[in-house]
mmCIF file of N, CA and C in Angstrom:
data_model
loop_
_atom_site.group_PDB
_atom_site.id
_atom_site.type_symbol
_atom_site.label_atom_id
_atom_site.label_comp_id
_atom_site.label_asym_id
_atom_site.label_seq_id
_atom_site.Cartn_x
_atom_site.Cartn_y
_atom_site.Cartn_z
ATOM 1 N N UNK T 218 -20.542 -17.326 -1.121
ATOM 2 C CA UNK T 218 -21.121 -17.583 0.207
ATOM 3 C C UNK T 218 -20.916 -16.373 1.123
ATOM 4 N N UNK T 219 -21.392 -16.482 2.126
ATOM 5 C CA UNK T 219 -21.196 -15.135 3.475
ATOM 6 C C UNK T 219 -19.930 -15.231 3.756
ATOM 7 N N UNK T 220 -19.532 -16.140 3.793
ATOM 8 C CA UNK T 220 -18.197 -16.142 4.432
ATOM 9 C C UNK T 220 -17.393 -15.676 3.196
ATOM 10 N N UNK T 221 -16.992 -15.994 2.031
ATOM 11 C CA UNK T 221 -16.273 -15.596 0.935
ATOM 12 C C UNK T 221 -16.700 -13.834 1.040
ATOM 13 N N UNK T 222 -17.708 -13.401 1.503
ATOM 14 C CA UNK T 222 -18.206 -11.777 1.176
ATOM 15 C C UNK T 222 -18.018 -11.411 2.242
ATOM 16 N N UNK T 223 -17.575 -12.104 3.359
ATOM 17 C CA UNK T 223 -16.925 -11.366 4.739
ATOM 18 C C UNK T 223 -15.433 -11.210 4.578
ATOM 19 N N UNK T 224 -15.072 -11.946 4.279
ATOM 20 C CA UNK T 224 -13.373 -12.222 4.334
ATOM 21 C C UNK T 224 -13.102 -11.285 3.328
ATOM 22 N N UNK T 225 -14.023 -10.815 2.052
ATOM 23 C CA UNK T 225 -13.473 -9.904 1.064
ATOM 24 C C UNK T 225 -13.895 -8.701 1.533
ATOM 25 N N UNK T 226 -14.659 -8.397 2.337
ATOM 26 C CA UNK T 226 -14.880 -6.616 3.083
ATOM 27 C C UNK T 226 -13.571 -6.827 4.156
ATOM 28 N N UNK T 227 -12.932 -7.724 5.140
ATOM 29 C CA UNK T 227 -12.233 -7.663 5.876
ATOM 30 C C UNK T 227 -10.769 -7.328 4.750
ATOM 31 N N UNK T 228 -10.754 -7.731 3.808
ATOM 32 C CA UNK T 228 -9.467 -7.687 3.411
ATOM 33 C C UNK T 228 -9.346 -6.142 2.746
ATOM 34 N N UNK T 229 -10.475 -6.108 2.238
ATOM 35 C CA UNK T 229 -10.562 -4.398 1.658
ATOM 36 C C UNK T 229 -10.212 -3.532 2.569
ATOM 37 N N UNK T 230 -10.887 -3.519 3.612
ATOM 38 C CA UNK T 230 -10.615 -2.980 5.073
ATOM 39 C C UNK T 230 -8.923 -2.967 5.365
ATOM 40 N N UNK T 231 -8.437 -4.249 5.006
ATOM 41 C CA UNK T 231 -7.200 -4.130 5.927
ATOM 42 C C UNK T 231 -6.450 -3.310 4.926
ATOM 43 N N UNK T 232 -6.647 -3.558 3.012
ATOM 44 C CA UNK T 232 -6.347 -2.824 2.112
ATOM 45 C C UNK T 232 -6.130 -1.397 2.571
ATOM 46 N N UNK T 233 -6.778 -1.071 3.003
ATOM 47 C CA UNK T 233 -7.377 0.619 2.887
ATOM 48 C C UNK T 233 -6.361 0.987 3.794
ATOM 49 N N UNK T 234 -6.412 0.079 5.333
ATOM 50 C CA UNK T 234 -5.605 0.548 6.788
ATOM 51 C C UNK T 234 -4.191 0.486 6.031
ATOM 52 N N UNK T 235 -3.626 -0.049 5.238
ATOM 53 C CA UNK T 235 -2.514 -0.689 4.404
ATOM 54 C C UNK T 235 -1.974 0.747 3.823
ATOM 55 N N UNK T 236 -2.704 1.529 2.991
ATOM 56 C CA UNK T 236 -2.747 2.152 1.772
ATOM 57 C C UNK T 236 -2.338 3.796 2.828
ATOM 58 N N UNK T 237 -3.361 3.540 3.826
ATOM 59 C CA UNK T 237 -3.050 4.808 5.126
ATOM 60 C C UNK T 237 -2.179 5.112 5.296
ATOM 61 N N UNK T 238 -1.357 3.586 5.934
ATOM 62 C CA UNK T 238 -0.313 3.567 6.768
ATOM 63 C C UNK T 238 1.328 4.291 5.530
ATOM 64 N N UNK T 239 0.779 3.687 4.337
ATOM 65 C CA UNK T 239 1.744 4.067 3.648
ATOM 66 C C UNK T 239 2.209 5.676 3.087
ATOM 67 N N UNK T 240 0.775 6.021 3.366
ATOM 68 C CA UNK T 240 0.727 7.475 3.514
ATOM 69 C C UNK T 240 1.090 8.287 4.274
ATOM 70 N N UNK T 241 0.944 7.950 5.329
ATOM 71 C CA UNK T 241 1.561 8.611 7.083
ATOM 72 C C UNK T 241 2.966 7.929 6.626
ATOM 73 N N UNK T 242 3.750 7.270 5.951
ATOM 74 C CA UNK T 242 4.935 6.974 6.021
ATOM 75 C C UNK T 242 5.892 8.172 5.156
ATOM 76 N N UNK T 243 5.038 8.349 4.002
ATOM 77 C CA UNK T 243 5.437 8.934 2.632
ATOM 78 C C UNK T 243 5.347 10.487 3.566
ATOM 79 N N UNK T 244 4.924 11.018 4.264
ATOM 80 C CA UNK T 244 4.630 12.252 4.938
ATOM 81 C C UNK T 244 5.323 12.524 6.238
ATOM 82 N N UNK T 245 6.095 11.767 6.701
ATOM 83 C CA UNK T 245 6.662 11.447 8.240
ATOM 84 C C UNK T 245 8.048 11.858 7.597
ATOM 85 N N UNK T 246 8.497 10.993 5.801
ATOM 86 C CA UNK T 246 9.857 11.222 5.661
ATOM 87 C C UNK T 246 9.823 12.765 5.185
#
């Protein structure tokens, strides 16, 4: 449904902001 294919681009999305953040972490130490 739309909603099952919204909620899975939102989560990829938050994936990605996720995957960033862990990067700016790995580079800060």
């Amino acid at each position: 449904t739309v909603g099952r294919e919204h909620y899975g681009s939102v989560k990829f999305q938050g994936s990605k902001i996720n995957l960033a953040g862990l990067d700016l972490n790995q580079l800060s130490k």
